[in-house]
Tab-separated table of C-alpha atoms and ligand atoms in Angstrom:
chain	number	residue	atom	x	y	z
A	1	MET	CA	-0.486	7.426	-17.008
A	2	GLU	CA	-2.677	4.255	-17.333
A	3	GLY	CA	-1.252	0.852	-18.451
A	4	TYR	CA	2.226	1.066	-17.237
A	5	LYS	CA	3.417	-1.896	-15.283
A	6	PRO	CA	6.497	-1.547	-12.622
A	7	THR	CA	9.394	-3.715	-12.521
A	8	ILE	CA	11.850	-4.143	-9.587
A	9	GLY	CA	14.774	-5.990	-9.211
A	10	LEU	CA	17.295	-5.690	-5.728
A	11	GLU	CA	20.670	-6.133	-5.403
A	12	ILE	CA	21.538	-6.159	-1.362
A	13	HIS	CA	24.836	-5.685	0.254
A	14	ALA	CA	25.067	-6.497	4.165
A	15	GLU	CA	28.778	-6.734	6.261
A	16	LEU	CA	28.865	-9.709	7.519
A	17	LYS	CA	29.919	-10.677	10.992
A	18	THR	CA	32.723	-12.168	11.868
A	19	ASN	CA	36.180	-11.864	13.787
A	20	THR	CA	38.423	-11.103	10.719
A	21	LYS	CA	38.128	-9.622	7.090
A	22	MET	CA	37.270	-11.523	4.351
A	23	PHE	CA	41.136	-12.477	3.201
A	24	CYS	CA	43.344	-11.204	5.865
A	25	ASP	CA	43.415	-11.169	10.195
A	26	SER	CA	42.616	-7.711	10.254
A	27	LYS	CA	39.850	-6.987	12.678
A	28	ASN	CA	36.090	-6.518	11.346
A	29	ASP	CA	35.239	-3.999	13.343
A	30	PRO	CA	32.279	-1.427	12.033
A	31	GLU	CA	32.179	0.348	15.351
A	32	GLU	CA	36.168	1.483	15.229
A	33	ARG	CA	36.388	5.223	15.105
A	34	ASP	CA	40.184	5.673	14.231
A	35	PRO	CA	40.676	5.255	10.835
A	36	ASN	CA	43.194	3.548	9.534
A	37	VAL	CA	44.015	1.171	12.416
A	38	ASN	CA	42.261	-2.639	11.222
A	39	VAL	CA	44.853	-2.824	8.227
A	40	CYS	CA	47.832	-5.129	7.193
A	41	PRO	CA	49.783	-5.379	4.193
A	42	VAL	CA	47.247	-7.378	2.518
A	43	CYS	CA	43.755	-5.609	2.800
A	44	MET	CA	46.282	-2.643	2.182
A	45	ALA	CA	47.405	-4.626	-1.399
A	46	HIS	CA	51.297	-4.747	-0.619
A	47	PRO	CA	52.443	-6.632	-3.683
A	48	GLY	CA	53.728	-10.047	-2.940
A	49	THR	CA	50.586	-10.444	0.145
A	50	LEU	CA	48.266	-13.096	-0.615
A	51	PRO	CA	44.630	-13.834	0.618
A	52	VAL	CA	43.267	-16.482	2.721
A	53	ILE	CA	39.685	-17.491	2.643
A	54	ASN	CA	37.429	-16.531	5.857
A	55	LYS	CA	35.562	-19.481	6.261
A	56	GLU	CA	33.796	-18.207	8.906
A	57	ALA	CA	32.360	-15.788	6.324
A	58	VAL	CA	31.288	-18.640	3.988
A	59	LYS	CA	29.762	-19.953	6.357
A	60	HIS	CA	27.307	-17.573	6.875
A	61	VAL	CA	26.363	-17.152	3.444
A	62	VAL	CA	25.495	-20.776	3.761
A	63	ARG	CA	23.637	-20.414	6.279
A	64	VAL	CA	21.585	-17.394	4.939
A	65	GLY	CA	21.251	-19.726	1.260
A	66	THR	CA	19.926	-22.162	3.272
A	67	ALA	CA	17.534	-20.260	5.450
A	68	LEU	CA	16.019	-18.764	1.987
A	69	ASN	CA	15.831	-22.530	0.360
A	70	GLY	CA	18.360	-21.629	-2.212
A	71	ASN	CA	20.321	-24.392	-3.517
A	72	ILE	CA	24.176	-24.242	-1.959
A	73	ALA	CA	26.501	-24.593	-4.744
A	74	ASP	CA	28.885	-27.434	-5.230
A	75	PHE	CA	31.572	-25.716	-6.390
A	76	THR	CA	32.214	-22.309	-5.872
A	77	GLU	CA	35.339	-19.884	-7.068
A	78	PHE	CA	36.073	-16.148	-6.195
A	79	ASP	CA	36.625	-13.868	-9.319
A	80	ARG	CA	38.351	-10.230	-9.506
A	81	LYS	CA	36.063	-7.279	-10.502
A	82	ASN	CA	38.696	-5.018	-12.258
A	83	TYR	CA	38.260	-1.668	-11.529
A	84	PHE	CA	40.448	1.855	-10.705
A	85	TYR	CA	38.889	3.577	-7.667
A	86	PRO	CA	40.584	5.085	-4.689
A	87	ASP	CA	38.312	2.919	-2.245
A	88	ILE	CA	39.824	-0.304	-3.749
A	89	PRO	CA	43.593	-0.571	-2.965
A	90	LYS	CA	44.231	-3.867	-5.557
A	91	GLY	CA	42.887	-2.306	-8.249
A	92	TYR	CA	40.448	-4.978	-8.381
A	93	GLN	CA	37.411	-6.108	-5.822
A	94	ILE	CA	37.188	-10.302	-4.913
A	95	SER	CA	34.183	-10.884	-5.481
A	96	GLN	CA	31.954	-14.470	-7.027
A	97	TYR	CA	30.889	-13.910	-10.669
A	98	LYS	CA	30.327	-17.282	-12.829
A	99	TYR	CA	29.484	-19.303	-9.572
A	100	PRO	CA	27.988	-17.714	-6.758
A	101	ILE	CA	27.419	-19.590	-3.232
A	102	VAL	CA	23.723	-19.614	-3.579
A	103	SER	CA	21.119	-19.945	-6.181
A	104	GLY	CA	17.953	-19.646	-6.586
A	105	GLY	CA	16.138	-19.212	-3.096
A	106	LYS	CA	12.629	-17.195	-2.285
A	107	LEU	CA	11.908	-14.537	0.750
A	108	ASN	CA	8.820	-12.777	1.580
A	109	GLY	CA	7.531	-15.031	-2.399
A	110	ILE	CA	10.378	-12.744	-4.053
A	111	GLU	CA	12.237	-15.210	-6.205
A	112	ILE	CA	16.153	-14.702	-5.492
A	113	THR	CA	18.381	-15.054	-8.121
A	114	ARG	CA	21.942	-15.360	-6.235
A	115	VAL	CA	23.973	-14.747	-3.375
A	116	HIS	CA	27.508	-14.079	-3.520
A	117	LEU	CA	30.754	-13.146	-1.023
A	118	GLU	CA	33.074	-10.034	-1.870
A	119	GLU	CA	35.015	-8.198	0.011
A	120	ASP	CA	33.948	-4.718	1.555
A	121	THR	CA	35.616	-1.377	0.069
A	122	ALA	CA	37.327	1.310	1.842
A	123	ARG	CA	35.625	4.236	2.999
A	124	SER	CA	35.928	8.000	1.219
A	125	THR	CA	35.002	11.324	2.798
A	126	HIS	CA	35.423	14.306	0.726
A	127	ASP	CA	36.511	17.494	2.306
A	128	SER	CA	33.732	20.396	3.018
A	129	HIS	CA	35.619	22.495	0.033
A	130	ASP	CA	36.276	19.328	-2.006
A	131	THR	CA	39.173	19.485	-2.664
A	132	HIS	CA	40.596	16.457	-0.454
A	133	THR	CA	39.109	12.668	-0.192
A	134	LEU	CA	40.497	10.589	2.875
A	135	VAL	CA	40.074	7.401	2.647
A	136	ASP	CA	39.812	4.867	5.840
A	137	PHE	CA	40.963	1.487	4.973
A	138	ASN	CA	39.106	-0.096	7.878
A	139	ARG	CA	36.404	-1.281	6.213
A	140	ALA	CA	37.993	-2.608	3.162
A	141	GLY	CA	38.108	-6.325	2.801
A	142	ILE	CA	35.320	-6.534	5.553
A	143	PRO	CA	33.038	-9.613	4.337
A	144	LEU	CA	30.501	-8.393	2.218
A	145	MET	CA	27.262	-10.534	1.048
A	146	GLU	CA	25.388	-9.465	-1.974
A	147	LEU	CA	21.956	-11.136	-2.495
A	148	VAL	CA	19.935	-10.234	-6.021
A	149	THR	CA	16.121	-10.951	-6.616
A	150	GLU	CA	14.687	-11.507	-10.172
A	151	PRO	CA	12.964	-8.805	-11.477
A	152	VAL	CA	9.766	-9.735	-10.087
A	153	VAL	CA	9.017	-7.221	-7.231
A	154	GLY	CA	5.893	-5.146	-8.381
A	155	ASP	CA	5.881	-1.934	-6.532
A	156	ALA	CA	7.772	0.556	-3.508
A	157	GLN	CA	6.467	-1.246	-1.031
A	158	SER	CA	6.871	-5.035	-1.616
A	159	ALA	CA	10.257	-3.414	-2.270
A	160	GLY	CA	10.720	-2.135	1.527
A	161	ASN	CA	9.032	-5.422	3.137
A	162	PHE	CA	11.304	-7.887	1.416
A	163	ALA	CA	14.135	-5.766	2.924
A	164	ARG	CA	12.838	-5.065	5.746
A	165	GLU	CA	12.515	-9.273	5.946
A	166	LEU	CA	16.021	-9.608	5.284
A	167	GLN	CA	17.006	-7.753	7.633
A	168	LEU	CA	15.153	-9.776	10.020
A	169	LEU	CA	16.420	-13.106	8.883
A	170	LEU	CA	20.517	-11.243	8.334
A	171	ARG	CA	19.714	-10.544	12.314
A	172	TYR	CA	18.307	-13.796	13.303
A	173	LEU	CA	20.960	-15.580	11.426
A	174	GLY	CA	24.006	-13.501	13.640
A	175	ALA	CA	25.084	-13.265	9.793
A	176	SER	CA	25.246	-9.060	10.083
A	177	ASN	CA	23.453	-6.504	12.217
A	178	ALA	CA	22.247	-5.032	8.892
A	179	ASN	CA	21.704	-1.699	10.177
A	180	MET	CA	20.688	0.455	7.259
A	181	GLU	CA	21.731	3.406	8.911
A	182	LYS	CA	25.342	2.243	9.683
A	183	GLY	CA	25.507	0.996	6.246
A	184	GLU	CA	26.007	-2.208	7.522
A	185	MET	CA	23.207	-3.101	4.422
A	186	ARG	CA	22.430	-1.535	1.445
A	187	VAL	CA	19.967	-1.568	-1.470
A	188	GLU	CA	19.937	-0.440	-4.567
A	189	ALA	CA	16.861	-0.841	-6.655
A	190	ASN	CA	16.801	-1.139	-10.584
A	191	VAL	CA	13.441	-0.175	-11.423
A	192	SER	CA	11.775	0.449	-15.341
A	193	VAL	CA	8.498	0.819	-16.662
A	194	SER	CA	6.329	-0.699	-19.190
A	195	LYS	CA	3.269	-0.697	-21.422
A	196	THR	CA	4.426	-4.280	-22.725
A	197	ASP	CA	5.033	-7.446	-21.753
A	198	GLU	CA	8.748	-6.633	-22.248
A	199	TYR	CA	10.818	-4.798	-19.536
A	200	GLY	CA	11.911	-1.805	-20.239
A	201	THR	CA	15.058	0.115	-19.877
A	202	LYS	CA	16.039	-0.027	-15.864
A	203	VAL	CA	17.489	2.582	-13.926
A	204	GLU	CA	19.511	1.301	-10.897
A	205	VAL	CA	18.833	4.003	-7.671
A	206	LYS	CA	21.585	3.916	-4.858
A	207	ASN	CA	22.779	5.101	-1.873
A	208	LEU	CA	19.379	4.442	0.244
A	209	ASN	CA	19.969	4.726	3.643
A	210	SER	CA	16.739	3.327	4.664
A	211	PHE	CA	13.526	1.308	4.156
A	212	LYS	CA	11.404	4.524	3.925
A	213	VAL	CA	13.725	5.857	1.664
A	214	VAL	CA	13.985	3.023	-0.502
A	215	GLU	CA	10.004	2.988	-0.829
A	216	LYS	CA	10.163	6.420	-1.885
A	217	ALA	CA	12.835	6.510	-4.304
A	218	ILE	CA	11.528	3.736	-6.067
A	219	GLU	CA	8.067	5.644	-6.073
A	220	TYR	CA	9.771	8.543	-7.703
A	221	GLU	CA	11.821	6.676	-10.412
A	222	ILE	CA	8.221	4.842	-11.137
A	223	LYS	CA	6.428	8.576	-11.763
A	224	ARG	CA	9.688	9.505	-13.690
A	225	GLN	CA	10.071	7.018	-16.476
A	226	ILE	CA	6.642	7.252	-17.193
A	227	LYS	CA	6.558	11.059	-17.274
A	228	GLU	CA	9.404	10.479	-19.419
A	229	LEU	CA	7.629	7.773	-21.923
A	230	GLU	CA	4.676	10.016	-21.759
A	231	ASN	CA	6.153	13.098	-22.801
A	232	GLY	CA	7.886	11.232	-25.790
A	233	GLY	CA	11.548	10.904	-24.880
A	234	LYS	CA	12.706	7.232	-23.396
A	235	VAL	CA	14.606	5.782	-20.369
A	236	VAL	CA	18.602	6.280	-20.068
A	237	GLN	CA	20.164	3.313	-18.577
A	238	GLU	CA	22.116	4.957	-15.784
A	239	THR	CA	22.815	4.752	-12.158
A	240	ARG	CA	20.885	7.145	-9.619
A	241	GLY	CA	21.101	8.587	-6.446
A	242	TRP	CA	19.002	9.563	-3.925
A	243	ASP	CA	18.960	13.693	-3.349
A	244	GLU	CA	16.900	13.787	0.526
A	245	ASN	CA	16.647	17.885	0.224
A	246	LYS	CA	14.922	17.539	-2.781
A	247	GLN	CA	13.254	14.064	-2.231
A	248	ALA	CA	13.954	13.104	-6.016
A	249	THR	CA	16.188	10.870	-7.615
A	250	PHE	CA	19.352	12.618	-9.891
A	251	SER	CA	21.624	11.232	-12.598
A	252	GLN	CA	25.391	10.172	-11.206
A	253	ARG	CA	26.720	7.990	-14.142
A	254	GLU	CA	25.795	5.891	-17.543
A	255	LYS	CA	25.933	2.309	-16.466
A	256	GLU	CA	29.005	0.161	-17.177
A	257	SER	CA	28.263	-3.440	-18.494
A	258	SER	CA	29.724	-5.935	-17.136
A	259	HIS	CA	32.297	-6.778	-19.662
A	260	ASP	CA	34.256	-3.225	-18.201
A	261	TYR	CA	35.051	-5.192	-15.289
A	262	ARG	CA	37.107	-7.939	-16.973
A	263	TYR	CA	36.488	-10.602	-14.220
A	264	PHE	CA	38.136	-13.668	-14.529
A	265	PRO	CA	38.625	-16.658	-11.512
A	266	ASP	CA	41.464	-15.123	-8.905
A	267	PRO	CA	44.338	-16.874	-9.255
A	268	ASP	CA	45.526	-16.147	-5.736
A	269	LEU	CA	42.605	-18.256	-4.363
A	270	PRO	CA	41.913	-21.974	-4.003
A	271	LYS	CA	38.736	-23.069	-6.061
A	272	LEU	CA	35.990	-24.321	-3.178
A	273	LYS	CA	34.398	-27.779	-2.876
A	274	LEU	CA	31.755	-26.678	-0.409
A	275	SER	CA	29.708	-29.845	-0.651
A	276	GLU	CA	33.066	-31.424	0.839
A	277	ILE	CA	34.089	-28.811	3.785
A	278	ASP	CA	32.490	-31.478	6.796
A	279	GLU	CA	30.860	-27.899	8.527
A	280	PHE	CA	28.760	-26.961	5.920
A	281	GLN	CA	26.582	-29.902	5.849
A	282	ASN	CA	23.773	-30.629	7.965
A	283	ILE	CA	23.569	-26.741	8.703
A	284	GLU	CA	21.410	-26.205	12.229
A	285	LEU	CA	18.962	-22.814	11.981
A	286	PRO	CA	17.470	-20.965	14.641
A	287	GLU	CA	14.077	-20.490	14.353
A	288	LEU	CA	13.366	-17.928	11.359
A	289	PRO	CA	10.846	-15.164	11.673
A	290	GLN	CA	8.829	-16.701	9.421
A	291	GLU	CA	8.177	-19.666	11.604
A	292	LYS	CA	8.027	-17.966	14.532
A	293	ARG	CA	5.003	-15.672	13.011
A	294	SER	CA	3.388	-19.575	12.748
A	295	ARG	CA	4.164	-20.651	15.893
A	296	TYR	CA	3.092	-17.692	17.720
A	297	GLN	CA	-0.383	-17.465	15.467
A	298	SER	CA	-1.072	-21.348	16.126
A	299	GLU	CA	-0.247	-21.189	20.056
A	300	PHE	CA	-1.241	-18.308	21.277
A	301	ASP	CA	-3.949	-16.498	18.861
A	302	ILE	CA	-2.985	-13.155	19.531
A	303	LYS	CA	-2.744	-10.259	17.223
A	304	ASP	CA	-0.881	-9.618	14.360
A	305	GLU	CA	0.111	-6.207	15.462
A	306	ASP	CA	1.461	-8.527	18.900
A	307	ILE	CA	3.208	-10.773	16.784
A	308	GLU	CA	5.267	-8.594	14.270
A	309	SER	CA	6.371	-6.596	17.993
A	310	TYR	CA	7.586	-9.996	18.838
A	311	ILE	CA	8.939	-10.842	15.809
A	312	THR	CA	11.026	-7.357	15.652
A	313	ASN	CA	12.258	-7.579	19.640
A	314	PRO	CA	13.652	-11.247	20.650
A	315	ALA	CA	13.964	-10.136	24.175
A	316	LEU	CA	10.454	-9.274	24.209
A	317	ALA	CA	9.154	-12.476	22.640
A	318	GLY	CA	11.599	-14.120	24.882
A	319	TYR	CA	9.950	-12.686	27.927
A	320	PHE	CA	6.216	-13.081	26.722
A	321	GLU	CA	7.363	-16.530	26.349
A	322	ASN	CA	7.948	-16.767	29.625
A	323	VAL	CA	5.202	-15.087	30.773
A	324	VAL	CA	2.957	-17.862	29.138
A	325	GLY	CA	4.622	-20.475	31.015
A	326	HIS	CA	3.353	-19.340	34.134
A	327	LEU	CA	-0.202	-18.652	32.686
A	328	LYS	CA	-3.005	-21.421	31.518
A	329	ASP	CA	-5.542	-19.810	30.120
A	330	LYS	CA	-6.090	-18.611	27.058
A	331	ASP	CA	-7.340	-15.668	27.420
A	332	ALA	CA	-5.071	-14.707	30.331
A	333	ILE	CA	-2.399	-15.345	27.201
A	334	LYS	CA	-4.183	-12.823	25.248
A	335	LEU	CA	-4.597	-10.683	27.876
A	336	ALA	CA	-0.800	-11.112	29.074
A	337	SER	CA	0.593	-9.966	25.289
A	338	ASN	CA	-2.017	-7.272	25.369
A	339	TYR	CA	-0.112	-5.718	28.517
A	340	ILE	CA	3.365	-6.265	27.201
A	341	THR	CA	2.829	-4.603	23.515
A	342	SER	CA	0.626	-2.149	24.409
A	343	ASP	CA	0.893	-1.007	27.771
A	344	ILE	CA	5.495	-2.195	29.083
A	345	LEU	CA	6.080	-0.832	25.958
A	346	GLY	CA	3.790	2.038	25.888
A	347	ILE	CA	5.844	3.223	29.247
A	348	LEU	CA	8.444	2.555	27.870
A	349	LYS	CA	8.511	4.377	24.583
A	350	THR	CA	10.823	7.107	25.177
A	351	GLU	CA	13.704	4.744	26.897
A	352	SER	CA	16.198	3.730	24.603
A	353	HIS	CA	16.754	0.405	23.394
A	354	GLU	CA	19.224	-0.077	26.521
A	355	VAL	CA	16.403	0.951	28.672
A	356	ILE	CA	13.992	-1.045	27.318
A	357	GLN	CA	16.208	-4.105	26.745
A	358	ASN	CA	17.778	-3.543	30.349
A	359	THR	CA	13.736	-3.244	32.182
A	360	ILE	CA	12.848	-6.117	30.422
A	361	GLY	CA	15.696	-8.041	31.399
A	362	LYS	CA	14.790	-7.805	35.339
A	363	LEU	CA	10.963	-7.641	35.090
A	364	ASP	CA	10.000	-11.431	36.758
A	365	ALA	CA	7.933	-13.174	34.329
A	366	ASP	CA	5.982	-15.130	37.140
A	367	ASP	CA	5.295	-11.485	38.877
A	368	PHE	CA	4.067	-10.069	35.809
A	369	ALA	CA	2.043	-13.546	35.027
A	370	ASP	CA	0.362	-13.374	38.770
A	371	LEU	CA	-0.903	-9.624	37.805
A	372	VAL	CA	-2.281	-10.744	34.575
A	373	SER	CA	-3.972	-13.573	36.146
A	374	MET	CA	-5.626	-11.136	38.822
A	375	ALA	CA	-6.666	-8.662	36.423
A	376	HIS	CA	-8.215	-11.918	34.301
A	377	THR	CA	-9.928	-13.373	37.094
A	378	GLY	CA	-11.600	-9.665	38.171
A	379	GLU	CA	-9.388	-9.732	41.572
A	380	ILE	CA	-8.075	-6.396	40.305
A	381	SER	CA	-9.730	-4.421	37.556
A	382	SER	CA	-8.029	-3.428	34.132
A	383	ARG	CA	-7.692	0.210	34.983
A	384	GLY	CA	-6.185	-1.298	38.341
A	385	LEU	CA	-3.662	-3.169	36.732
A	386	LYS	CA	-2.441	0.009	34.982
A	387	GLU	CA	-2.186	1.632	37.610
A	388	VAL	CA	0.210	-0.629	39.015
A	389	LEU	CA	2.299	-1.358	36.473
A	390	PRO	CA	4.587	0.852	36.089
A	391	LYS	CA	4.940	0.866	39.523
A	392	VAL	CA	6.111	-2.850	39.381
A	393	LEU	CA	8.750	-1.837	36.561
A	394	LYS	CA	10.344	0.526	38.787
A	395	GLU	CA	9.979	-0.872	42.337
A	396	ASP	CA	10.985	-3.863	44.232
A	397	LYS	CA	8.261	-5.752	45.015
A	398	THR	CA	5.638	-7.960	43.942
A	399	ALA	CA	2.288	-6.938	41.766
A	400	ARG	CA	0.524	-8.358	44.555
A	401	GLU	CA	2.157	-6.114	46.914
A	402	LEU	CA	1.787	-3.205	45.171
A	403	ALA	CA	-1.829	-3.583	44.751
A	404	GLU	CA	-2.345	-4.301	48.416
A	405	GLU	CA	-0.676	-1.272	49.369
A	406	HIS	CA	-2.832	1.103	46.605
A	407	GLY	CA	-6.037	-0.880	47.578
A	408	LEU	CA	-6.776	-2.301	43.670
A	409	PHE	CA	-8.368	-5.372	44.766
A	410	GLN	CA	-12.137	-4.990	43.619
A	411	LYS	CA	-14.116	-4.433	46.480
A	412	SER	CA	-16.907	-7.496	46.503
A	413	ASP	CA	-18.141	-6.933	49.409
A	414	GLU	CA	-21.918	-5.897	49.231
A	415	GLY	CA	-21.762	-4.573	52.949
A	416	GLU	CA	-18.978	-2.186	52.099
A	417	LEU	CA	-20.633	-1.226	48.515
A	418	LYS	CA	-23.739	-0.606	49.546
A	419	THR	CA	-23.168	2.748	51.839
A	420	ILE	CA	-21.319	3.665	48.486
A	421	VAL	CA	-24.056	3.187	46.060
A	422	GLU	CA	-26.850	4.806	48.368
A	423	LYS	CA	-24.310	7.698	48.612
A	424	VAL	CA	-24.289	7.814	44.546
A	425	ILE	CA	-28.070	7.184	44.517
A	426	ALA	CA	-28.615	10.326	46.733
A	427	ASP	CA	-26.295	12.643	44.569
A	428	ASN	CA	-28.209	11.700	41.498
A	429	PRO	CA	-31.274	11.700	42.168
A	430	LYS	CA	-32.728	12.502	39.181
A	431	ILE	CA	-30.986	9.770	37.115
A	432	ALA	CA	-32.315	7.079	39.812
A	433	GLU	CA	-35.310	8.386	39.285
A	434	ASP	CA	-34.845	7.558	35.596
A	435	PHE	CA	-33.425	4.172	36.569
A	436	ARG	CA	-36.820	3.376	38.616
A	437	GLY	CA	-38.925	4.996	35.224
A	438	GLY	CA	-37.150	2.091	33.431
A	439	ASN	CA	-34.273	3.695	31.546
A	440	GLU	CA	-32.195	0.798	31.929
A	441	LYS	CA	-29.408	2.530	30.104
A	442	VAL	CA	-28.427	5.131	32.865
A	443	LEU	CA	-27.269	1.962	34.912
A	444	GLN	CA	-23.717	2.333	32.583
A	445	PHE	CA	-23.378	5.499	34.184
A	446	LEU	CA	-24.221	4.340	37.941
A	447	VAL	CA	-21.872	1.762	38.032
A	448	GLY	CA	-19.375	4.026	36.410
A	449	GLN	CA	-20.300	6.508	39.079
A	450	GLY	CA	-19.054	3.890	41.420
A	451	MET	CA	-16.431	3.212	40.186
A	452	LYS	CA	-15.661	6.773	40.727
A	453	ALA	CA	-15.639	6.488	44.396
A	454	THR	CA	-13.891	3.331	44.442
A	455	TYR	CA	-10.907	4.519	42.809
A	456	GLY	CA	-11.255	1.609	40.224
A	457	ALA	CA	-11.697	-0.903	42.875
A	458	GLY	CA	-15.139	-1.518	43.132
A	459	ASN	CA	-16.626	-4.931	41.808
A	460	PRO	CA	-18.711	-3.661	38.698
A	461	GLN	CA	-21.572	-7.145	38.769
A	462	VAL	CA	-21.784	-6.286	42.404
A	463	LEU	CA	-22.580	-2.668	42.023
A	464	ALA	CA	-24.620	-2.744	39.773
A	465	LYS	CA	-26.536	-5.919	41.246
A	466	LEU	CA	-26.960	-3.729	44.045
A	467	PHE	CA	-28.197	-0.438	42.086
A	468	LYS	CA	-31.091	-2.656	40.850
A	469	GLU	CA	-31.997	-3.707	44.447
A	470	LEU	CA	-32.186	0.063	46.557
A	471	ILE	CA	-33.517	1.755	43.648
B	1	LIG	P1	22.940	-5.797	-15.054
B	1	LIG	O1	23.885	-7.056	-15.499
B	1	LIG	O2	22.654	-4.754	-15.705
B	1	LIG	O3	24.547	-6.139	-13.484
B	1	LIG	P2	21.352	-7.803	-13.952
B	1	LIG	O4	20.905	-8.750	-14.855
B	1	LIG	O5	22.196	-8.710	-13.414
B	1	LIG	O6	21.997	-6.624	-14.904
B	1	LIG	O7	20.365	-7.473	-13.105
B	1	LIG	C1	20.840	-6.755	-11.680
B	1	LIG	C2	19.663	-6.332	-11.632
B	1	LIG	O8	18.622	-5.418	-11.827
B	1	LIG	C3	18.732	-7.604	-10.802
B	1	LIG	O9	18.180	-7.542	-9.445
B	1	LIG	C4	17.576	-7.514	-11.552
B	1	LIG	O10	16.603	-8.722	-10.916
B	1	LIG	C5	17.137	-6.490	-11.908
B	1	LIG	N1	16.657	-6.225	-13.072
B	1	LIG	C6	16.896	-6.669	-14.243
B	1	LIG	N2	16.646	-6.373	-15.472
B	1	LIG	C7	15.901	-5.330	-15.015
B	1	LIG	C8	14.945	-4.703	-15.696
B	1	LIG	N3	13.605	-4.231	-16.660
B	1	LIG	N4	13.561	-3.824	-14.726
B	1	LIG	C9	14.334	-3.561	-13.222
B	1	LIG	N5	15.123	-4.400	-12.677
B	1	LIG	C10	15.805	-5.773	-13.500
B	2	LIG	MG1	24.646	-8.066	-12.161
C-alpha cells in the first residue's frame, strides 16, 4: 500500500440564479414542484425555434471568473454537445468547448482549468418498478456553470474543502444558491493513483450529493484503486457512482471520449466578444470570503472558529459588526464574539435557519453591546450574562432592565457582603481553620461559596478581600 500518490481533479456544476433560462424566457425556478410548467417551445426543442443568449448568466460566469482571478476570454462561443438521452430534448446540449468564458484562476490554492457555461438537462424520475421514466422539463435549459480544476488535488479533505469554498464564493457573488442537497451544485471527482510521476488511469465518480460524500467517495476510490493494482490488476477508465447503503463506489459505464460528442459551434447563436460588452468591464465584486477572513483577523483578532461562523453566516457577521460598532475595547469585542458564536448560536442551535435569522434580525446590537460591556467591566458576572441572554432573546426588555430585575448586578458593597462571608465561615469551620493555617488554596473554595450564596452576584475580588480580613 506504500508509495502511491493520489491525484484528484474536480468538475463542479452550479445552477445559476437568473430570472429566465439560458436560451429562452421560461422561468428559472428551482423551487417549482409542478412538473413541466416552466417550459416553452425553445426549451422543449420544437422545430424552427431559435435560442437567445441570457446575458445575466454570462455575467455571472464573468464575475465568478474575476473572483477566481482567472482570464476572462476576449472571444467566446457556444458549441453543441451531441448525445441522445430522454432528458435532452434537442438531441444535443448547448455547452462550450474550445472557447470557455474563463480560463485559469485559483481557489484555495488549487488551479482552475476553466469555467464555462451550458444548459441543464431535464430531470428524469424512474418509477419503482423500473418500467416507466417520467421527465420533468422545468430544469431543461436552466443556466449551468461548469468549473474544472487541474489534476492537482492531493487528498479527499482538500477536495471537500475546495467544494465548500466554491459554494461560499458562489453564494457571496449571488451567482447560485449552490445547495448540494437540492442538486443546485453537483460535484464530480476524477481520481487516480500512481507510484511514479506519471498519472494513473482516472475514474470519474458522480452523484455525490454532499461534501461529506465527496470526501468518503474519494477516500474509498483511492483505496479501491490501490488494492486493484496491488493485486496485479489494473484500473479501468470508467464512470462510477456512490452507493450510500454500501458506502462504496460502483461501476456505471465505461467513459466515452470527447470526440463521441461531435462538438461543433452552434450555428444558431452569435459569437461573443466579451471585451466589447460594456457591462462586463470593470466588474465590481462584493467582499469575498477570503477577504472577509483576513479583515476579521486583522481588525478583531478573534478565534478562527468564530471567523468561520461569520463567514458561513452573513447575517450573523452583519450582527457582529453592528455590535462591534458599539464597543471600543478590543477585549470587549472578543468577549462579544465569544458570546455571539457560542452562546447565542448555542441557544438557537435547535431552531430552524429561518428562526435563527429572524431572532438575530430582531436582537438589538446596541443593547447586546451594553450587556457585553457590563460583563467586561464586572458590573455583572459572566454567569449573570449567560442567565440574562436567553431572556434578552425572548423578552421585550433591555439587558440592563433584565439584569436589574434578576438581581445580577455584582454586589461590591462590603457591608452587604460581610454578612455573607461571616455565614460561609460559620458553615465551614474546618476549611476556615485550614486557611488560617496558611493553606492559600482553599480561598478559591470559600469565594465560590460566597458566589453561590449571592447567586453569582457577589464581586469575587471583594469577597476574597473580606475572607482574608475576617479569618
Ligand atoms: P476528459 O477528457 O476525460 O474529460 P479532462 O482532461 O478534460 O478529461 O479532465 C477532466 C477532469 O479530470 C479534470 O478535472 C482533470 O483535472 C481531471 N483529471 C485528468 N487526468 C486525471 C488523472 N490522471 N487523475 C485524476 N484526475 C484527472
Ligand atoms: Mg473533459
